[in-house]
Structures are given as structure tokens and as C-alpha cells.
Amino acid sequence: MERLRAVLESSGVWTVRTSGSTGTPKTVLLSASCLLASAHATHARLGGPGAWLLALPTDHIAGLQVQVRSLVAGTVPSVLTGPFRGPSFVAAASAVPADGPRYTSLVPTQLTRVLSWGGSALAALRSFDAVLVGGAALASPVLDAAREAGVRVVTTYGMTETAGGCVYDGVPLDGVSVELVDGVIRIGGPTVAIGYADSPPFDGWFTTSDLGEFVGGRLRVLGRADDVINTGGEKVAPASVEAVLLAQPGVREVCVVGVPDPEWGQRVAAAVVGDLTETALSAVRTALGAAAVPRRVAVVDALPEKDSGKVDRAAVALMFAE
């Protein structure tokens, strides 16, 4: 925290490695001004500075931004140490001061687990004034269940190159611009990073690898362009298949990937935590067409994760390859 404080006060540069979810990890150069712009815009959207629970690793942007926001607010975050488990989450949440706004930031897997634990863990999550959830797509059934349970979820979209989440509940933060070029999301504004180490700087805009659309003036992220599965000439978006499956009873978590197939080019494969029935597969056929139905299925105890908490899609694909 003190080294980060020094960088922010001296208008220095902080470096963060990307997760490598789109290929080889890259080193992103984040100016103090873009980190601070993100923190101030977040506070403005949430209703003011507050105290934070840090439940994410600080070598990734989401955890780092919890530290930045805490420094800006003049508070010290409560840190969840060790594995993300019910008792440790409750203990860390209880340590967050209650004399002002209380916030935390989670990835979808963590939110799903708290909902499944229920009890004191869910009560602890309900006690926060805002629970930022990002880093990966949050399935509508999970979001609906969280809000019905009284959790004040704010969905976020962003990446290391934009100093973290910069679109909240589909609406860009103040000062942030979002546009679509051939369906691909571009982000501009004060939260955009300087660029990558040993590469030309960004021009104030960052072109993502994500497809999106505007619905009712809000951004809807459709998934990564490079994740699209081409099976027999039909293009299938994994995020769409995951959304349908997660809406089915018994499916708690799912990751859909494309696996090589000598006849079709790729086949749709799904790793599922929970129960996957023929009814669930039929729901995919009805909603998205026959090409989107998973042809290979693996029921697993848990999906592999990166150290950031995101699902490791490459590991899931490798599981099917083996």
C-alpha cells in the first residue's frame, strides 16, 4: 500500500500483468492519473468514498483498484486471507467499519459460492452498500438470484488496459466513452492506460477483444470475438450457451469452449458443475439452434481457475483435449 501511495502521490507509473486470457500475458503501464480517475469515478457512481473488503489478489487490476480506492478514501481495506471460504469471508466482512459506505469487489465465481453457502456468508454480503462483480460474464440467473436475496450487485465491465471496471450496469463511468466498431467494443477516456511495455502508447482509446451491442442505451457484452466457436460453418458464442445452461435447474457453474473436430472444424463442449440433463440441452437447441448444443460434456466438481479467480478457459479446453 505504501509503495502504491508513493506512485499515486508522485504521478508515477504502476505496472500490471494481464491474465493472458486473450493470449500471451502483457505488461500494462498504468499512470497514476488513470488509476485515480477510475477510483474517483467509481466513488461518484456508488455514492461516495467508503471502506472496502479486499477479496481479490492485488497483482490483478480488480484487487489493485480496491487498494487505490481505499487510499483515495483514506481508509484501510479489510483483507480476506487464504482460500475464499465462508468463515473467512464472514470474518473479513465483519472487520469492515460500519460508520460509512461499505463496498467489496468479487468475481462471478465468488458471488455464486456465497449464494450457495447462504446463512451468515450471505448475510455478510447483504451488509455491503455495493458489491462490484466483474472479471468475467455474470449469468443472468445468478444476478437475479443475488438481487432477490438482497445483495446490492453492481455489474462491471473493464480490463487491465482500462484501469479496471469502467462500465457499471451497462453505463460508462463519468468521462468514459464506449463505441462499437464492427461489433467490437472500444473504450476511451481518462481511465485508459498508457499502453504496453516495449510497445507504442495507446492513443487514448483501447480496442478490446469483446463483442457488444447497445440495448436501451446500455452496453451488453456478448463475449470475446476470439472465443466464438465455428462448427460446420455456424458461429456459436460460448457466453450465449453458458447463459442458457445456467438458467436450467441443477446447473451451478459452466464453461463452454470449442474443441477441434476433424469433420466439423470445432465442436461445442461444456464443463459443468452440477447436473446437466437432456432438458437443459434441449433448452439450448430451442434458444440458439442445433449447432450450439454441446456435443461433449464433462461434469466436474469445480471449474479450473486462474489465480485472479477467473475461470481458466484454456485449462477447460485442455481437459477435453486430453
PDB file of C-alpha atoms in Angstrom:
ATOM      1  CA  MET A   1       0.000   0.000   0.000  1.00  0.00           C
ATOM      2  CA  GLU A   2       2.794   2.462   0.840  1.00  0.00           C
ATOM      3  CA  ARG A   3       4.572   1.860  -2.464  1.00  0.00           C
ATOM      4  CA  LEU A   4       1.300   2.356  -4.283  1.00  0.00           C
ATOM      5  CA  ARG A   5       0.668   5.542  -2.299  1.00  0.00           C
ATOM      6  CA  ALA A   6       4.075   6.860  -3.342  1.00  0.00           C
ATOM      7  CA  VAL A   7       3.342   6.164  -7.011  1.00  0.00           C
ATOM      8  CA  LEU A   8      -0.008   7.931  -6.821  1.00  0.00           C
ATOM      9  CA  GLU A   9       1.394  10.957  -4.997  1.00  0.00           C
ATOM     10  CA  SER A  10       4.341  11.298  -7.386  1.00  0.00           C
ATOM     11  CA  SER A  11       2.245  10.859 -10.551  1.00  0.00           C
ATOM     12  CA  GLY A  12       4.264   7.761 -11.335  1.00  0.00           C
ATOM     13  CA  VAL A  13       3.503   4.607 -13.286  1.00  0.00           C
ATOM     14  CA  TRP A  14       2.288   1.246 -11.967  1.00  0.00           C
ATOM     15  CA  THR A  15       2.688  -1.946 -13.970  1.00  0.00           C
ATOM     16  CA  VAL A  16       0.244  -4.864 -14.008  1.00  0.00           C
ATOM     17  CA  ARG A  17       0.467  -8.099 -15.953  1.00  0.00           C
ATOM     18  CA  THR A  18      -2.670  -9.152 -17.781  1.00  0.00           C
ATOM     19  CA  SER A  19      -4.152 -12.570 -17.081  1.00  0.00           C
ATOM     20  CA  GLY A  20      -3.307 -13.841 -20.552  1.00  0.00           C
ATOM     21  CA  SER A  21      -6.914 -14.814 -21.243  1.00  0.00           C
ATOM     22  CA  THR A  22      -6.558 -13.479 -24.795  1.00  0.00           C
ATOM     23  CA  GLY A  23      -3.080 -14.917 -25.413  1.00  0.00           C
ATOM     24  CA  THR A  24       0.370 -14.144 -24.045  1.00  0.00           C
ATOM     25  CA  PRO A  25       0.251 -12.028 -20.852  1.00  0.00           C
ATOM     26  CA  LYS A  26       1.265  -8.412 -21.368  1.00  0.00           C
ATOM     27  CA  THR A  27       2.653  -5.773 -19.034  1.00  0.00           C
ATOM     28  CA  VAL A  28       0.301  -2.790 -18.882  1.00  0.00           C
ATOM     29  CA  LEU A  29       1.596   0.656 -17.930  1.00  0.00           C
ATOM     30  CA  LEU A  30      -0.945   2.411 -15.724  1.00  0.00           C
ATOM     31  CA  SER A  31      -0.421   6.074 -14.923  1.00  0.00           C
ATOM     32  CA  ALA A  32      -1.331   7.441 -11.520  1.00  0.00           C
ATOM     33  CA  SER A  33      -3.845   9.694 -13.259  1.00  0.00           C
ATOM     34  CA  CYS A  34      -5.761   6.803 -14.881  1.00  0.00           C
ATOM     35  CA  LEU A  35      -5.841   4.823 -11.626  1.00  0.00           C
ATOM     36  CA  LEU A  36      -7.103   7.850  -9.717  1.00  0.00           C
ATOM     37  CA  ALA A  37      -9.627   8.742 -12.424  1.00  0.00           C
ATOM     38  CA  SER A  38     -11.078   5.253 -12.118  1.00  0.00           C
ATOM     39  CA  ALA A  39     -11.251   5.429  -8.322  1.00  0.00           C
ATOM     40  CA  HIS A  40     -12.927   8.853  -8.287  1.00  0.00           C
ATOM     41  CA  ALA A  41     -15.423   7.833 -10.982  1.00  0.00           C
ATOM     42  CA  THR A  42     -16.272   4.678  -9.037  1.00  0.00           C
ATOM     43  CA  HIS A  43     -16.921   6.646  -5.850  1.00  0.00           C
ATOM     44  CA  ALA A  44     -19.070   9.120  -7.786  1.00  0.00           C
ATOM     45  CA  ARG A  45     -21.184   6.305  -9.216  1.00  0.00           C
ATOM     46  CA  LEU A  46     -21.530   4.383  -5.935  1.00  0.00           C
ATOM     47  CA  GLY A  47     -22.398   7.354  -3.743  1.00  0.00           C
ATOM     48  CA  GLY A  48     -19.102   8.429  -2.211  1.00  0.00           C
ATOM     49  CA  PRO A  49     -15.862   7.026  -0.748  1.00  0.00           C
ATOM     50  CA  GLY A  50     -16.122   4.207   1.752  1.00  0.00           C
ATOM     51  CA  ALA A  51     -14.414   1.244   3.386  1.00  0.00           C
ATOM     52  CA  TRP A  52     -13.549  -1.818   1.308  1.00  0.00           C
ATOM     53  CA  LEU A  53     -13.192  -5.559   1.726  1.00  0.00           C
ATOM     54  CA  LEU A  54     -10.277  -6.840  -0.368  1.00  0.00           C
ATOM     55  CA  ALA A  55     -11.105 -10.378  -1.534  1.00  0.00           C
ATOM     56  CA  LEU A  56      -9.099 -10.419  -4.784  1.00  0.00           C
ATOM     57  CA  PRO A  57      -5.345 -10.642  -5.465  1.00  0.00           C
ATOM     58  CA  THR A  58      -3.642  -7.254  -5.697  1.00  0.00           C
ATOM     59  CA  ASP A  59      -1.390  -8.249  -8.591  1.00  0.00           C
ATOM     60  CA  HIS A  60      -4.509  -8.080 -10.786  1.00  0.00           C
ATOM     61  CA  ILE A  61      -6.362  -4.888 -11.576  1.00  0.00           C
ATOM     62  CA  ALA A  62      -9.549  -5.560  -9.592  1.00  0.00           C
ATOM     63  CA  GLY A  63      -7.665  -6.111  -6.350  1.00  0.00           C
ATOM     64  CA  LEU A  64      -5.293  -3.229  -7.070  1.00  0.00           C
ATOM     65  CA  GLN A  65      -8.216  -0.866  -7.560  1.00  0.00           C
ATOM     66  CA  VAL A  66      -9.638  -1.781  -4.157  1.00  0.00           C
ATOM     67  CA  GLN A  67      -6.337  -0.546  -2.736  1.00  0.00           C
ATOM     68  CA  VAL A  68      -6.401   2.639  -4.830  1.00  0.00           C
ATOM     69  CA  ARG A  69      -9.982   3.439  -3.812  1.00  0.00           C
ATOM     70  CA  SER A  70      -9.088   2.841  -0.172  1.00  0.00           C
ATOM     71  CA  LEU A  71      -6.130   5.226  -0.390  1.00  0.00           C
ATOM     72  CA  VAL A  72      -8.324   7.865  -2.018  1.00  0.00           C
ATOM     73  CA  ALA A  73     -10.954   7.372   0.700  1.00  0.00           C
ATOM     74  CA  GLY A  74      -8.363   7.482   3.493  1.00  0.00           C
ATOM     75  CA  THR A  75      -9.350   4.028   4.702  1.00  0.00           C
ATOM     76  CA  VAL A  76      -7.569   0.708   5.152  1.00  0.00           C
ATOM     77  CA  PRO A  77      -9.193  -2.281   3.430  1.00  0.00           C
ATOM     78  CA  SER A  78     -10.071  -5.407   5.354  1.00  0.00           C
ATOM     79  CA  VAL A  79      -8.143  -8.226   3.683  1.00  0.00           C
ATOM     80  CA  LEU A  80      -9.520 -11.727   3.197  1.00  0.00           C
ATOM     81  CA  THR A  81      -6.552 -14.044   3.614  1.00  0.00           C
ATOM     82  CA  GLY A  82      -6.287 -17.644   2.492  1.00  0.00           C
ATOM     83  CA  PRO A  83      -8.816 -19.517   0.349  1.00  0.00           C
ATOM     84  CA  PHE A  84     -12.217 -17.964  -0.307  1.00  0.00           C
ATOM     85  CA  ARG A  85     -14.350 -19.841   2.201  1.00  0.00           C
ATOM     86  CA  GLY A  86     -17.500 -18.982   4.135  1.00  0.00           C
ATOM     87  CA  PRO A  87     -15.926 -18.445   7.584  1.00  0.00           C
ATOM     88  CA  SER A  88     -13.005 -16.394   6.246  1.00  0.00           C
ATOM     89  CA  PHE A  89     -15.362 -14.251   4.168  1.00  0.00           C
ATOM     90  CA  VAL A  90     -17.630 -13.586   7.153  1.00  0.00           C
ATOM     91  CA  ALA A  91     -14.651 -12.685   9.348  1.00  0.00           C
ATOM     92  CA  ALA A  92     -13.178 -10.292   6.783  1.00  0.00           C
ATOM     93  CA  ALA A  93     -16.564  -8.684   6.082  1.00  0.00           C
ATOM     94  CA  SER A  94     -17.148  -8.175   9.801  1.00  0.00           C
ATOM     95  CA  ALA A  95     -13.881  -6.243  10.025  1.00  0.00           C
ATOM     96  CA  VAL A  96     -15.036  -3.590   7.540  1.00  0.00           C
ATOM     97  CA  PRO A  97     -16.049  -0.443   9.505  1.00  0.00           C
ATOM     98  CA  ALA A  98     -19.769   0.293   9.578  1.00  0.00           C
ATOM     99  CA  ASP A  99     -19.574   4.069  10.070  1.00  0.00           C
ATOM    100  CA  GLY A 100     -19.907   4.816   6.344  1.00  0.00           C
ATOM    101  CA  PRO A 101     -20.436   3.152   2.978  1.00  0.00           C
ATOM    102  CA  ARG A 102     -19.111  -0.414   2.762  1.00  0.00           C
ATOM    103  CA  TYR A 103     -18.022  -1.944  -0.513  1.00  0.00           C
ATOM    104  CA  THR A 104     -16.397  -5.050  -1.918  1.00  0.00           C
ATOM    105  CA  SER A 105     -15.381  -6.419  -5.316  1.00  0.00           C
ATOM    106  CA  LEU A 106     -15.829 -10.051  -6.378  1.00  0.00           C
ATOM    107  CA  VAL A 107     -15.625 -12.236  -9.458  1.00  0.00           C
ATOM    108  CA  PRO A 108     -18.744 -14.198 -10.522  1.00  0.00           C
ATOM    109  CA  THR A 109     -17.455 -17.491  -9.091  1.00  0.00           C
ATOM    110  CA  GLN A 110     -17.145 -15.927  -5.639  1.00  0.00           C
ATOM    111  CA  LEU A 111     -20.656 -14.489  -5.806  1.00  0.00           C
ATOM    112  CA  THR A 112     -22.037 -17.865  -6.863  1.00  0.00           C
ATOM    113  CA  ARG A 113     -20.340 -19.562  -3.931  1.00  0.00           C
ATOM    114  CA  VAL A 114     -21.672 -17.095  -1.378  1.00  0.00           C
ATOM    115  CA  LEU A 115     -25.196 -17.615  -2.710  1.00  0.00           C
ATOM    116  CA  SER A 116     -24.761 -21.380  -2.391  1.00  0.00           C
ATOM    117  CA  TRP A 117     -23.405 -21.069   1.159  1.00  0.00           C
ATOM    118  CA  GLY A 118     -26.285 -18.868   2.306  1.00  0.00           C
ATOM    119  CA  GLY A 119     -26.553 -18.301   6.043  1.00  0.00           C
ATOM    120  CA  SER A 120     -24.043 -15.970   7.665  1.00  0.00           C
ATOM    121  CA  ALA A 121     -21.997 -15.617   4.469  1.00  0.00           C
ATOM    122  CA  LEU A 122     -24.997 -14.344   2.517  1.00  0.00           C
ATOM    123  CA  ALA A 123     -25.955 -12.062   5.393  1.00  0.00           C
ATOM    124  CA  ALA A 124     -22.437 -10.635   5.355  1.00  0.00           C
ATOM    125  CA  LEU A 125     -22.660  -9.968   1.624  1.00  0.00           C
ATOM    126  CA  ARG A 126     -26.034  -8.263   2.054  1.00  0.00           C
ATOM    127  CA  SER A 127     -24.432  -5.853   4.517  1.00  0.00           C
ATOM    128  CA  PHE A 128     -22.415  -4.111   1.773  1.00  0.00           C
ATOM    129  CA  ASP A 129     -23.762  -0.981   0.129  1.00  0.00           C
ATOM    130  CA  ALA A 130     -22.404  -2.183  -3.217  1.00  0.00           C
ATOM    131  CA  VAL A 131     -20.861  -5.442  -4.421  1.00  0.00           C
ATOM    132  CA  LEU A 132     -18.944  -4.902  -7.645  1.00  0.00           C
ATOM    133  CA  VAL A 133     -18.886  -8.071  -9.761  1.00  0.00           C
ATOM    134  CA  GLY A 134     -16.684  -8.298 -12.840  1.00  0.00           C
ATOM    135  CA  GLY A 135     -13.718 -10.012 -14.412  1.00  0.00           C
ATOM    136  CA  ALA A 136     -15.976 -12.397 -16.329  1.00  0.00           C
ATOM    137  CA  ALA A 137     -19.544 -12.590 -17.558  1.00  0.00           C
ATOM    138  CA  LEU A 138     -22.143 -12.801 -14.797  1.00  0.00           C
ATOM    139  CA  ALA A 139     -25.008 -15.088 -15.781  1.00  0.00           C
ATOM    140  CA  SER A 140     -28.459 -13.502 -15.563  1.00  0.00           C
ATOM    141  CA  PRO A 141     -29.866 -16.233 -13.262  1.00  0.00           C
ATOM    142  CA  VAL A 142     -27.030 -15.641 -10.773  1.00  0.00           C
ATOM    143  CA  LEU A 143     -27.522 -11.877 -10.923  1.00  0.00           C
ATOM    144  CA  ASP A 144     -31.269 -12.260 -10.440  1.00  0.00           C
ATOM    145  CA  ALA A 145     -30.794 -14.662  -7.526  1.00  0.00           C
ATOM    146  CA  ALA A 146     -28.326 -12.296  -5.841  1.00  0.00           C
ATOM    147  CA  ARG A 147     -30.588  -9.293  -6.138  1.00  0.00           C
ATOM    148  CA  GLU A 148     -33.611 -11.282  -4.979  1.00  0.00           C
ATOM    149  CA  ALA A 149     -31.532 -12.273  -1.938  1.00  0.00           C
ATOM    150  CA  GLY A 150     -30.942  -8.606  -1.143  1.00  0.00           C
ATOM    151  CA  VAL A 151     -27.365  -8.301  -2.432  1.00  0.00           C
ATOM    152  CA  ARG A 152     -26.664  -4.885  -3.970  1.00  0.00           C
ATOM    153  CA  VAL A 153     -24.803  -6.153  -7.031  1.00  0.00           C
ATOM    154  CA  VAL A 154     -23.246  -3.728  -9.497  1.00  0.00           C
ATOM    155  CA  THR A 155     -22.050  -5.470 -12.650  1.00  0.00           C
ATOM    156  CA  THR A 156     -18.794  -4.081 -14.011  1.00  0.00           C
ATOM    157  CA  TYR A 157     -17.032  -4.333 -17.346  1.00  0.00           C
ATOM    158  CA  GLY A 158     -13.436  -3.385 -17.989  1.00  0.00           C
ATOM    159  CA  MET A 159      -9.930  -4.775 -18.066  1.00  0.00           C
ATOM    160  CA  THR A 160      -6.381  -4.002 -17.007  1.00  0.00           C
ATOM    161  CA  GLU A 161      -5.966  -1.686 -20.003  1.00  0.00           C
ATOM    162  CA  THR A 162      -8.861   0.483 -18.750  1.00  0.00           C
ATOM    163  CA  ALA A 163      -7.693   0.558 -15.120  1.00  0.00           C
ATOM    164  CA  GLY A 164     -10.384  -1.953 -14.228  1.00  0.00           C
ATOM    165  CA  GLY A 165     -14.140  -1.739 -14.495  1.00  0.00           C
ATOM    166  CA  CYS A 166     -15.261   1.387 -16.351  1.00  0.00           C
ATOM    167  CA  VAL A 167     -18.823   0.419 -17.338  1.00  0.00           C
ATOM    168  CA  TYR A 168     -21.206  -0.182 -14.419  1.00  0.00           C
ATOM    169  CA  ASP A 169     -24.534  -1.906 -15.043  1.00  0.00           C
ATOM    170  CA  GLY A 170     -24.052  -1.202 -18.734  1.00  0.00           C
ATOM    171  CA  VAL A 171     -23.456   2.539 -18.281  1.00  0.00           C
ATOM    172  CA  PRO A 172     -19.949   4.034 -18.714  1.00  0.00           C
ATOM    173  CA  LEU A 173     -18.499   5.845 -15.719  1.00  0.00           C
ATOM    174  CA  ASP A 174     -18.308   9.629 -15.942  1.00  0.00           C
ATOM    175  CA  GLY A 175     -15.725  10.634 -18.561  1.00  0.00           C
ATOM    176  CA  VAL A 176     -15.561   7.178 -20.152  1.00  0.00           C
ATOM    177  CA  SER A 177     -16.553   6.755 -23.809  1.00  0.00           C
ATOM    178  CA  VAL A 178     -17.657   3.459 -25.372  1.00  0.00           C
ATOM    179  CA  GLU A 179     -18.154   2.801 -29.066  1.00  0.00           C
ATOM    180  CA  LEU A 180     -18.620  -0.236 -31.309  1.00  0.00           C
ATOM    181  CA  VAL A 181     -16.562  -0.793 -34.443  1.00  0.00           C
ATOM    182  CA  ASP A 182     -17.880  -3.734 -36.467  1.00  0.00           C
ATOM    183  CA  GLY A 183     -19.388  -5.004 -33.224  1.00  0.00           C
ATOM    184  CA  VAL A 184     -16.105  -4.818 -31.290  1.00  0.00           C
ATOM    185  CA  ILE A 185     -16.030  -2.690 -28.128  1.00  0.00           C
ATOM    186  CA  ARG A 186     -13.643   0.305 -27.964  1.00  0.00           C
ATOM    187  CA  ILE A 187     -13.131   2.309 -24.781  1.00  0.00           C
ATOM    188  CA  GLY A 188     -11.755   5.818 -24.425  1.00  0.00           C
ATOM    189  CA  GLY A 189     -11.302   8.349 -21.661  1.00  0.00           C
ATOM    190  CA  PRO A 190      -9.147   9.152 -18.634  1.00  0.00           C
ATOM    191  CA  THR A 191      -9.054   5.575 -17.302  1.00  0.00           C
ATOM    192  CA  VAL A 192      -7.273   4.170 -20.382  1.00  0.00           C
ATOM    193  CA  ALA A 193      -3.706   3.010 -19.686  1.00  0.00           C
ATOM    194  CA  ILE A 194      -0.568   4.479 -21.209  1.00  0.00           C
ATOM    195  CA  GLY A 195      -0.020   1.286 -23.196  1.00  0.00           C
ATOM    196  CA  TYR A 196       2.023  -1.905 -23.072  1.00  0.00           C
ATOM    197  CA  ALA A 197       5.671  -2.080 -22.060  1.00  0.00           C
ATOM    198  CA  ASP A 198       8.016  -2.002 -25.071  1.00  0.00           C
ATOM    199  CA  SER A 199       5.151  -1.069 -27.410  1.00  0.00           C
ATOM    200  CA  PRO A 200       3.789   2.179 -28.887  1.00  0.00           C
ATOM    201  CA  PRO A 201       1.457   4.001 -26.483  1.00  0.00           C
ATOM    202  CA  PHE A 202      -2.312   3.886 -26.822  1.00  0.00           C
ATOM    203  CA  ASP A 203      -3.948   6.915 -28.437  1.00  0.00           C
ATOM    204  CA  GLY A 204      -6.448   7.427 -25.624  1.00  0.00           C
ATOM    205  CA  TRP A 205      -8.566   4.529 -26.888  1.00  0.00           C
ATOM    206  CA  PHE A 206      -8.340   0.801 -26.273  1.00  0.00           C
ATOM    207  CA  THR A 207      -9.842  -1.725 -28.662  1.00  0.00           C
ATOM    208  CA  THR A 208     -10.958  -4.769 -26.708  1.00  0.00           C
ATOM    209  CA  SER A 209     -11.379  -8.349 -27.904  1.00  0.00           C
ATOM    210  CA  ASP A 210     -15.050  -8.302 -26.928  1.00  0.00           C
ATOM    211  CA  LEU A 211     -18.208  -8.121 -28.985  1.00  0.00           C
ATOM    212  CA  GLY A 212     -21.027  -5.940 -27.740  1.00  0.00           C
ATOM    213  CA  GLU A 213     -24.274  -4.177 -28.504  1.00  0.00           C
ATOM    214  CA  PHE A 214     -26.302  -1.353 -27.020  1.00  0.00           C
ATOM    215  CA  VAL A 215     -29.713  -2.279 -25.671  1.00  0.00           C
ATOM    216  CA  GLY A 216     -31.828   0.549 -24.320  1.00  0.00           C
ATOM    217  CA  GLY A 217     -28.720   2.719 -24.140  1.00  0.00           C
ATOM    218  CA  ARG A 218     -26.801   0.190 -22.043  1.00  0.00           C
ATOM    219  CA  LEU A 219     -23.817  -1.841 -23.185  1.00  0.00           C
ATOM    220  CA  ARG A 220     -24.361  -5.589 -23.384  1.00  0.00           C
ATOM    221  CA  VAL A 221     -21.182  -7.657 -23.714  1.00  0.00           C
ATOM    222  CA  LEU A 222     -21.685 -10.669 -25.980  1.00  0.00           C
ATOM    223  CA  GLY A 223     -18.386 -12.418 -25.307  1.00  0.00           C
ATOM    224  CA  ARG A 224     -14.906 -12.493 -26.763  1.00  0.00           C
ATOM    225  CA  ALA A 225     -14.603 -12.347 -30.514  1.00  0.00           C
ATOM    226  CA  ASP A 226     -11.777 -14.898 -30.371  1.00  0.00           C
ATOM    227  CA  ASP A 227     -13.877 -17.300 -28.257  1.00  0.00           C
ATOM    228  CA  VAL A 228     -16.503 -17.705 -30.977  1.00  0.00           C
ATOM    229  CA  ILE A 229     -16.806 -21.371 -31.990  1.00  0.00           C
ATOM    230  CA  ASN A 230     -17.061 -22.168 -35.701  1.00  0.00           C
ATOM    231  CA  THR A 231     -18.765 -25.538 -36.021  1.00  0.00           C
ATOM    232  CA  GLY A 232     -19.677 -26.688 -39.500  1.00  0.00           C
ATOM    233  CA  GLY A 233     -19.802 -23.087 -40.704  1.00  0.00           C
ATOM    234  CA  GLU A 234     -22.119 -21.999 -37.878  1.00  0.00           C
ATOM    235  CA  LYS A 235     -20.758 -19.459 -35.387  1.00  0.00           C
ATOM    236  CA  VAL A 236     -21.598 -20.044 -31.733  1.00  0.00           C
ATOM    237  CA  ALA A 237     -20.896 -17.591 -28.899  1.00  0.00           C
ATOM    238  CA  PRO A 238     -19.911 -19.548 -25.759  1.00  0.00           C
ATOM    239  CA  ALA A 239     -21.356 -16.866 -23.478  1.00  0.00           C
ATOM    240  CA  SER A 240     -24.799 -17.353 -25.024  1.00  0.00           C
ATOM    241  CA  VAL A 241     -24.687 -21.117 -24.450  1.00  0.00           C
ATOM    242  CA  GLU A 242     -23.470 -20.616 -20.884  1.00  0.00           C
ATOM    243  CA  ALA A 243     -26.338 -18.211 -20.169  1.00  0.00           C
ATOM    244  CA  VAL A 244     -28.943 -20.730 -21.330  1.00  0.00           C
ATOM    245  CA  LEU A 245     -27.386 -23.600 -19.363  1.00  0.00           C
ATOM    246  CA  LEU A 246     -27.057 -21.553 -16.178  1.00  0.00           C
ATOM    247  CA  ALA A 247     -30.767 -20.833 -16.326  1.00  0.00           C
ATOM    248  CA  GLN A 248     -31.506 -24.575 -16.050  1.00  0.00           C
ATOM    249  CA  PRO A 249     -32.184 -26.247 -12.678  1.00  0.00           C
ATOM    250  CA  GLY A 250     -29.189 -28.040 -11.234  1.00  0.00           C
ATOM    251  CA  VAL A 251     -26.524 -26.198 -13.258  1.00  0.00           C
ATOM    252  CA  ARG A 252     -24.400 -24.174 -10.834  1.00  0.00           C
ATOM    253  CA  GLU A 253     -21.379 -23.254 -12.964  1.00  0.00           C
ATOM    254  CA  VAL A 254     -20.481 -23.864 -16.598  1.00  0.00           C
ATOM    255  CA  CYS A 255     -17.730 -23.115 -19.090  1.00  0.00           C
ATOM    256  CA  VAL A 256     -18.283 -23.632 -22.821  1.00  0.00           C
ATOM    257  CA  VAL A 257     -15.333 -23.953 -25.214  1.00  0.00           C
ATOM    258  CA  GLY A 258     -14.651 -25.092 -28.748  1.00  0.00           C
ATOM    259  CA  VAL A 259     -12.659 -28.275 -29.257  1.00  0.00           C
ATOM    260  CA  PRO A 260     -11.092 -29.440 -32.554  1.00  0.00           C
ATOM    261  CA  ASP A 261     -13.146 -31.799 -34.702  1.00  0.00           C
ATOM    262  CA  PRO A 262     -11.912 -33.335 -37.978  1.00  0.00           C
ATOM    263  CA  GLU A 263     -15.345 -33.175 -39.611  1.00  0.00           C
ATOM    264  CA  TRP A 264     -16.906 -30.002 -38.226  1.00  0.00           C
ATOM    265  CA  GLY A 265     -13.777 -27.908 -37.567  1.00  0.00           C
ATOM    266  CA  GLN A 266     -14.846 -27.396 -33.954  1.00  0.00           C
ATOM    267  CA  ARG A 267     -17.395 -28.926 -31.629  1.00  0.00           C
ATOM    268  CA  VAL A 268     -19.112 -27.220 -28.729  1.00  0.00           C
ATOM    269  CA  ALA A 269     -18.004 -28.651 -25.363  1.00  0.00           C
ATOM    270  CA  ALA A 270     -19.296 -27.810 -21.882  1.00  0.00           C
ATOM    271  CA  ALA A 271     -17.741 -28.374 -18.464  1.00  0.00           C
ATOM    272  CA  VAL A 272     -20.491 -28.261 -15.857  1.00  0.00           C
ATOM    273  CA  VAL A 273     -20.639 -28.087 -12.087  1.00  0.00           C
ATOM    274  CA  GLY A 274     -23.941 -29.641 -11.052  1.00  0.00           C
ATOM    275  CA  ASP A 275     -26.373 -31.701 -13.112  1.00  0.00           C
ATOM    276  CA  LEU A 276     -26.754 -31.410 -16.871  1.00  0.00           C
ATOM    277  CA  THR A 277     -29.923 -33.028 -18.163  1.00  0.00           C
ATOM    278  CA  GLU A 278     -31.287 -33.657 -21.628  1.00  0.00           C
ATOM    279  CA  THR A 279     -33.864 -30.989 -20.850  1.00  0.00           C
ATOM    280  CA  ALA A 280     -31.073 -28.448 -20.376  1.00  0.00           C
ATOM    281  CA  LEU A 281     -29.506 -29.410 -23.699  1.00  0.00           C
ATOM    282  CA  SER A 282     -32.901 -29.150 -25.365  1.00  0.00           C
ATOM    283  CA  ALA A 283     -33.209 -25.628 -23.969  1.00  0.00           C
ATOM    284  CA  VAL A 284     -30.005 -24.697 -25.797  1.00  0.00           C
ATOM    285  CA  ARG A 285     -31.372 -26.157 -29.027  1.00  0.00           C
ATOM    286  CA  THR A 286     -34.606 -24.204 -28.662  1.00  0.00           C
ATOM    287  CA  ALA A 287     -32.937 -20.908 -27.780  1.00  0.00           C
ATOM    288  CA  LEU A 288     -29.860 -20.959 -30.009  1.00  0.00           C
ATOM    289  CA  GLY A 289     -30.249 -23.721 -32.587  1.00  0.00           C
ATOM    290  CA  ALA A 290     -28.812 -27.204 -33.044  1.00  0.00           C
ATOM    291  CA  ALA A 291     -25.249 -26.030 -33.729  1.00  0.00           C
ATOM    292  CA  ALA A 292     -24.998 -24.522 -30.236  1.00  0.00           C
ATOM    293  CA  VAL A 293     -25.860 -27.741 -28.366  1.00  0.00           C
ATOM    294  CA  PRO A 294     -22.766 -29.118 -26.550  1.00  0.00           C
ATOM    295  CA  ARG A 295     -21.639 -32.356 -28.184  1.00  0.00           C
ATOM    296  CA  ARG A 296     -19.122 -33.115 -25.465  1.00  0.00           C
ATOM    297  CA  VAL A 297     -19.941 -32.693 -21.800  1.00  0.00           C
ATOM    298  CA  ALA A 298     -17.892 -33.126 -18.633  1.00  0.00           C
ATOM    299  CA  VAL A 299     -19.473 -32.900 -15.177  1.00  0.00           C
ATOM    300  CA  VAL A 300     -16.793 -31.693 -12.748  1.00  0.00           C
ATOM    301  CA  ASP A 301     -16.584 -30.850  -9.075  1.00  0.00           C
ATOM    302  CA  ALA A 302     -15.132 -27.403  -9.813  1.00  0.00           C
ATOM    303  CA  LEU A 303     -14.042 -25.401 -12.827  1.00  0.00           C
ATOM    304  CA  PRO A 304     -10.303 -24.662 -13.082  1.00  0.00           C
ATOM    305  CA  GLU A 305      -9.459 -21.089 -12.153  1.00  0.00           C
ATOM    306  CA  LYS A 306      -6.650 -18.635 -12.719  1.00  0.00           C
ATOM    307  CA  ASP A 307      -5.138 -17.006  -9.656  1.00  0.00           C
ATOM    308  CA  SER A 308      -7.301 -13.949 -10.423  1.00  0.00           C
ATOM    309  CA  GLY A 309     -10.404 -16.038  -9.730  1.00  0.00           C
ATOM    310  CA  LYS A 310     -11.478 -16.153 -13.373  1.00  0.00           C
ATOM    311  CA  VAL A 311     -12.344 -19.473 -14.976  1.00  0.00           C
ATOM    312  CA  ASP A 312      -9.332 -20.819 -16.868  1.00  0.00           C
ATOM    313  CA  ARG A 313     -10.887 -21.448 -20.275  1.00  0.00           C
ATOM    314  CA  ALA A 314      -7.614 -22.766 -21.706  1.00  0.00           C
ATOM    315  CA  ALA A 315      -7.467 -25.388 -18.953  1.00  0.00           C
ATOM    316  CA  VAL A 316     -11.048 -26.425 -19.714  1.00  0.00           C
ATOM    317  CA  ALA A 317     -10.203 -26.840 -23.404  1.00  0.00           C
ATOM    318  CA  LEU A 318      -7.117 -28.846 -22.470  1.00  0.00           C
ATOM    319  CA  MET A 319      -9.251 -31.087 -20.273  1.00  0.00           C
ATOM    320  CA  PHE A 320     -11.329 -32.071 -23.297  1.00  0.00           C
ATOM    321  CA  ALA A 321      -8.231 -32.456 -25.491  1.00  0.00           C
ATOM    322  CA  GLU A 322      -6.814 -34.967 -23.018  1.00  0.00           C
TER     323      GLU A 322
END
